[in-house]
PDB file of C-alpha atoms in Angstrom:
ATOM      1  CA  UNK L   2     108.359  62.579 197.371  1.00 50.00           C
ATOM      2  CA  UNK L   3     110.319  64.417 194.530  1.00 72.00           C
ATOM      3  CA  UNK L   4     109.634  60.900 192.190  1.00 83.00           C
ATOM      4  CA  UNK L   5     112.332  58.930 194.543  1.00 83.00           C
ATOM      5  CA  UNK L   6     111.403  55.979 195.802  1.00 89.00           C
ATOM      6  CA  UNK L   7     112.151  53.752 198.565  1.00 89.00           C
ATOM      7  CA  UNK L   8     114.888  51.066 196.359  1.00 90.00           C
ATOM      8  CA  UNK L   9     116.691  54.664 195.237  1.00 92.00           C
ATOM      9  CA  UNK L  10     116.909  56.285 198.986  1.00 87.00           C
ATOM     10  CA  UNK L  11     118.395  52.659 199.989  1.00 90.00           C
ATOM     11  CA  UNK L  12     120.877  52.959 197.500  1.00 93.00           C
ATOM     12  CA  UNK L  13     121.684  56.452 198.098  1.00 90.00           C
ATOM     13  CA  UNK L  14     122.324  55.675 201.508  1.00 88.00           C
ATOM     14  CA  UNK L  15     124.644  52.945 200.331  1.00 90.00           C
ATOM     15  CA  UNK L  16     126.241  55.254 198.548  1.00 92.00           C
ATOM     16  CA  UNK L  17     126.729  57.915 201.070  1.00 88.00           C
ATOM     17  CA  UNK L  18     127.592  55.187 204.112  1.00 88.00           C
ATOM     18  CA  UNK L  19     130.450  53.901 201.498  1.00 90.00           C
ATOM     19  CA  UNK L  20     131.816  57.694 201.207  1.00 89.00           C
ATOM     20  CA  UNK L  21     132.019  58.405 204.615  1.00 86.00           C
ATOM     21  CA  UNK L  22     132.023  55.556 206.546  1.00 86.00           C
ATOM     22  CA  UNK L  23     129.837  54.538 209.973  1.00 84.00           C
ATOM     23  CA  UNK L  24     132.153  57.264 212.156  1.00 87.00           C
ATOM     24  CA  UNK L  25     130.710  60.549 210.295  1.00 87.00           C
ATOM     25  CA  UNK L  26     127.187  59.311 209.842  1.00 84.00           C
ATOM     26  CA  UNK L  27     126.459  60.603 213.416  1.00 88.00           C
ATOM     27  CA  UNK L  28     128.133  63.786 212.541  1.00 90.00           C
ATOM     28  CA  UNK L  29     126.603  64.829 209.274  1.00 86.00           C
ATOM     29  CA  UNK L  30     123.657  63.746 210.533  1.00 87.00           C
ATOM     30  CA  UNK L  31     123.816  66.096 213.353  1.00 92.00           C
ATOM     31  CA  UNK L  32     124.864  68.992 210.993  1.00 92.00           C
ATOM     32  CA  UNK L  33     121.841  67.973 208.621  1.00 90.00           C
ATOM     33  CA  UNK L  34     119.063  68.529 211.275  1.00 93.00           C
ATOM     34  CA  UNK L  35     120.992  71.133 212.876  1.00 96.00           C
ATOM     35  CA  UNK L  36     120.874  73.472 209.309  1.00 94.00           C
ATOM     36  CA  UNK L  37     117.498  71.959 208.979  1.00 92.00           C
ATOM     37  CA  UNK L  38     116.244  73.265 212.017  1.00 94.00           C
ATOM     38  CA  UNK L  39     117.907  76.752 211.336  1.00 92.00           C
ATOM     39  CA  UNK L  40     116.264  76.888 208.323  1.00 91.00           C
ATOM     40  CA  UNK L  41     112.762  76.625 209.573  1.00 90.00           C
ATOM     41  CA  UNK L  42     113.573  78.798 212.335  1.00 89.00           C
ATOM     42  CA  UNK L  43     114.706  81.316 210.069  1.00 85.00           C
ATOM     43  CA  UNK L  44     111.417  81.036 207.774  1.00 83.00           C
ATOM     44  CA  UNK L  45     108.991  81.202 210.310  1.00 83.00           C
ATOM     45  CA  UNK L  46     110.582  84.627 212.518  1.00 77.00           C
ATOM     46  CA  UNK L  47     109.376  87.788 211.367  1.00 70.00           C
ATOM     47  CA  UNK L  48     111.601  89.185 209.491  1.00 63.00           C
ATOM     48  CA  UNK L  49     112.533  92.277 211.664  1.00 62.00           C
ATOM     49  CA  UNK L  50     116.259  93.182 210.070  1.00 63.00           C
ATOM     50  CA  UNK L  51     115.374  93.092 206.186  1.00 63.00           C
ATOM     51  CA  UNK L  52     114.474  96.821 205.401  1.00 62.00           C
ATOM     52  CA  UNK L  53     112.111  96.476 201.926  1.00 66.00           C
ATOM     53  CA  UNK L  54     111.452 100.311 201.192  1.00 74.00           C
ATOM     54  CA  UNK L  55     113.207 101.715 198.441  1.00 72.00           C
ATOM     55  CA  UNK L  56     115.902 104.708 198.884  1.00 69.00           C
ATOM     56  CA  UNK L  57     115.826 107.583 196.650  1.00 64.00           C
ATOM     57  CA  UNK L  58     118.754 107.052 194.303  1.00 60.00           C
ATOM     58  CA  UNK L  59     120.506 110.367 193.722  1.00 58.00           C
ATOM     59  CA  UNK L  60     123.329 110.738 190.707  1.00 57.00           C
ATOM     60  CA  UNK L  61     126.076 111.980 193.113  1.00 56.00           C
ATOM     61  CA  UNK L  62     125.657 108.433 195.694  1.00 58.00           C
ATOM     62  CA  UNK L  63     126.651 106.154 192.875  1.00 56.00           C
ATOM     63  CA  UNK L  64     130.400 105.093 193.050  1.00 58.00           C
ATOM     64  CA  UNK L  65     132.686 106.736 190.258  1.00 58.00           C
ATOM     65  CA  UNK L  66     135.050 105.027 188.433  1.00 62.00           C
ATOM     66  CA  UNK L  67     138.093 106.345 189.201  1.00 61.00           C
ATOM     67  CA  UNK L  68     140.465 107.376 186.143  1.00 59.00           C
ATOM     68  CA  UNK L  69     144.068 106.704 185.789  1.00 59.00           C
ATOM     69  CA  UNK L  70     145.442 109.154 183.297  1.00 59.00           C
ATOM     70  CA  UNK L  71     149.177 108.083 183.955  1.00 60.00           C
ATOM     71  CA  UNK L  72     148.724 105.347 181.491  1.00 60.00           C
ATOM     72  CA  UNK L  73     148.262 107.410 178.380  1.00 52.00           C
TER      73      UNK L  73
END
């Protein structure tokens, strides 16, 4: 699994249970699976809202710069 092993996940968890203590572990850890579980949702629908096809681009639809000639 990405090259870590099970003496560096120990010690990350050290790490990470001397940062934030016992009384958040249950919250991040809620958060974690939570955003974990969004994400997978997320990958797997169908992706009904994202539009792919190209627009025509026409000259007069791109934004203009607007110019200040009060300054000089």
């Amino acid at each position: 699994m990405f090259g870590i092993g099970m003496p560096e996940l120990i010690i990350i968890l050290v790490i990470i249970l001397i940062i934030f203590g016992t009384g958040k572990l249950p919250e991040i850890g809620g958060a974690l699976g939570k955003g974990i579980r969004n994400f997978k949702k997320a990958s797997t629908e169908k992706p009904d809202e994202i539009d792919v096809t190209p627009e025509a681009s026409d000259k007069g639809s791109e934004p203009r710069e607007k110019s200040d000639s009060s300054n000089g």
